[in-house]
Coordinates of C-alpha atoms and ligand atoms in Angstrom, one line a residue:
X1 CA -24.5 11.6 -14.3
X2 CA -21.9 11.8 -16.8
X3 CA -18.6 14.2 -16.3
X4 CA -20.0 17.2 -18.2
X5 CA -23.3 17.0 -16.4
X6 CA -21.4 16.8 -13.1
X7 CA -19.2 19.7 -13.9
X8 CA -22.1 21.8 -14.8
X9 CA -24.1 21.0 -11.7
X10 CA -21.4 22.8 -9.7
X11 CA -22.4 25.9 -11.2
X12 CA -20.1 29.0 -10.3
X13 CA -17.0 26.9 -10.0
X14 CA -17.3 25.2 -13.3
X15 CA -14.9 27.3 -15.1
X16 CA -12.0 26.1 -12.9
X17 CA -13.0 22.8 -12.8
X18 CA -13.7 22.4 -16.6
X19 CA -9.9 23.3 -17.1
X20 CA -9.0 20.7 -14.8
X21 CA -11.2 18.3 -16.4
X22 CA -9.5 19.2 -19.6
X23 CA -6.8 16.9 -18.3
X24 CA -8.8 14.1 -17.6
X25 CA -8.6 10.5 -19.0
X26 CA -8.5 10.3 -22.8
X27 CA -8.2 6.9 -24.8
X28 CA -4.7 6.0 -24.9
X29 CA -2.6 6.8 -28.2
X30 CA -0.3 4.7 -29.9
X31 CA -0.6 1.5 -31.7
X32 CA -2.6 -1.4 -30.5
X33 CA -3.0 -4.7 -31.8
X34 CA -6.9 -4.4 -31.2
X35 CA -8.4 -1.4 -32.8
X36 CA -12.2 -0.5 -33.5
X37 CA -14.2 2.3 -34.5
X38 CA -15.8 4.1 -31.6
X39 CA -19.3 2.8 -32.9
X40 CA -17.9 -0.6 -33.0
X41 CA -16.6 -0.5 -29.4
X42 CA -19.9 0.8 -28.7
X43 CA -21.8 -2.4 -30.3
X44 CA -19.2 -4.6 -29.1
X45 CA -19.1 -3.7 -25.3
X46 CA -22.5 -2.2 -24.5
X47 CA -22.9 1.1 -22.9
X48 CA -21.7 0.2 -19.3
X49 CA -18.4 -1.5 -20.5
X50 CA -17.7 1.1 -23.2
X51 CA -18.0 3.8 -20.3
X52 CA -15.0 2.1 -18.3
X53 CA -12.9 0.7 -21.2
X54 CA -13.0 3.3 -23.9
X55 CA -14.1 6.4 -21.8
X56 CA -12.0 6.1 -18.9
X57 CA -15.3 5.9 -16.3
X58 CA -15.2 4.2 -12.9
X59 CA -18.0 1.7 -12.0
X60 CA -19.7 2.3 -8.6
X61 CA -17.9 0.9 -5.4
X62 CA -19.2 -2.7 -4.4
X63 CA -21.0 -2.9 -7.7
X64 CA -18.9 -5.8 -9.3
X65 CA -20.1 -9.4 -8.9
X66 CA -16.2 -10.2 -9.5
X67 CA -15.5 -8.7 -6.1
X68 CA -16.6 -11.9 -4.5
X69 CA -15.5 -14.3 -7.2
X70 CA -13.0 -16.8 -5.6
X71 CA -12.7 -19.7 -8.2
X72 CA -9.2 -20.2 -9.8
X73 CA -9.3 -18.8 -13.4
X74 CA -8.1 -15.8 -15.4
X75 CA -9.5 -12.4 -15.6
X76 CA -9.4 -11.4 -19.2
X77 CA -9.8 -7.9 -20.7
X78 CA -13.6 -7.3 -21.6
X79 CA -12.5 -5.4 -25.0
X80 CA -10.0 -8.0 -26.5
X81 CA -9.8 -11.0 -24.2
X82 CA -6.2 -10.8 -23.6
X83 CA -5.4 -12.6 -20.2
X84 CA -4.7 -9.7 -17.6
X85 CA -5.0 -11.2 -14.1
X86 CA -4.7 -14.5 -12.5
X87 CA -6.8 -15.5 -9.7
X88 CA -3.8 -16.5 -7.9
X89 CA -3.0 -13.0 -7.3
X90 CA -6.7 -11.8 -6.2
X91 CA -7.4 -10.3 -2.8
X92 CA -10.0 -8.8 -1.0
X93 CA -8.5 -5.3 -0.5
X94 CA -11.9 -4.0 0.6
X95 CA -11.7 -1.0 -1.6
X96 CA -14.9 -1.7 -3.5
X97 CA -13.2 -2.7 -6.5
X98 CA -11.8 -6.4 -7.7
X99 CA -8.2 -6.2 -6.5
X100 CA -5.0 -7.9 -7.4
X101 CA -1.4 -7.6 -6.2
X102 CA 0.1 -8.4 -9.5
X103 CA -0.6 -8.5 -13.1
X104 CA 0.2 -11.2 -15.9
X105 CA 3.3 -10.6 -17.9
X106 CA 2.9 -8.0 -20.8
X107 CA -0.8 -7.3 -20.2
X108 CA -0.8 -3.7 -19.3
X109 CA 0.5 -0.3 -19.8
X110 CA 0.6 2.3 -17.3
X111 CA 0.3 6.3 -17.5
X112 CA 0.0 9.0 -14.9
X113 CA -3.5 10.3 -14.5
X114 CA -4.1 13.6 -13.1
X115 CA -8.0 13.3 -13.0
X116 CA -7.9 13.7 -9.4
X117 CA -6.1 16.0 -7.3
X118 CA -3.7 13.5 -6.3
X119 CA -1.5 11.8 -9.1
X120 CA -2.6 8.3 -9.8
X121 CA -1.3 5.6 -12.1
X122 CA -3.9 4.5 -14.7
X123 CA -3.6 1.1 -15.9
X124 CA -4.7 -0.2 -19.6
X125 CA -4.7 -3.3 -21.6
X126 CA -1.5 -3.5 -23.6
X127 CA -3.6 -5.2 -26.7
X128 CA -6.4 -2.9 -27.0
X129 CA -5.8 0.3 -25.2
X130 CA -8.8 -0.3 -23.1
X131 CA -9.2 1.6 -19.5
X132 CA -8.8 -0.9 -16.8
X133 CA -8.4 1.0 -13.3
X134 CA -5.6 2.2 -11.3
X135 CA -2.7 0.7 -9.5
X136 CA -1.7 2.1 -6.1
X137 CA 1.4 0.9 -3.7
X138 CA -0.6 0.2 -0.9
X139 CA -1.2 -3.4 -1.7
X140 CA -0.2 -6.7 0.3
X141 CA 3.4 -8.8 -0.2
X142 CA 5.3 -9.8 -1.9
X143 CA 4.5 -6.8 -4.5
X144 CA 3.1 -4.0 -2.4
X145 CA 0.6 -3.3 -5.1
X146 CA -2.8 -2.7 -5.4
X147 CA -4.5 -3.2 -8.8
X148 CA -7.9 -1.6 -8.6
X149 CA -9.8 -2.8 -11.5
X150 CA -13.1 -2.1 -12.8
X151 CA -15.1 -5.2 -12.8
X152 CA -16.6 -4.3 -16.2
X153 CA -13.5 -4.2 -17.9
X154 CA -12.9 -7.6 -17.0
X155 CA -14.3 -11.1 -17.9
X156 CA -13.6 -13.9 -15.9
X157 CA -12.9 -17.3 -17.1
X158 CA -13.0 -20.1 -14.8
X159 CA -10.3 -22.8 -15.0
X160 CA -11.2 -25.8 -16.3
Ligands
FE1 FE1 -7.9 -5.3 -24.0

């Protein structure tokens, strides 16, 4: 069910929610080194990855095979191949999504996200603007951050 259908399904309370959802995620504005038209992004990414990276969607919890990926390597942006996360900072958060306690240098941008009642910090790719997930401050030492990332936004490249 997409967002519009979800809101519609709520019937009477839809008006208020529609206003609320009006502030939902939108593709980050600004200059990105990698850009494509919407049609090109859809063709390049396929429907599932497009829904995450270009529409700010969230994959179902515990759906990503990358949650159990423990080999050494690099997690790259599925939109533009920029290296985003190292396996060295991956950990099992138990939250249902691939999780990291740090990000590679100059890989992401952040912005406040009010899609849910509580403000969250959204993270997106520095190079293509693709939505990746969110960062929370309940991670492990040494950063105490938890980058909660959609596996569909990533491509894992094993070392060697
Ligand atoms: Fe990217």
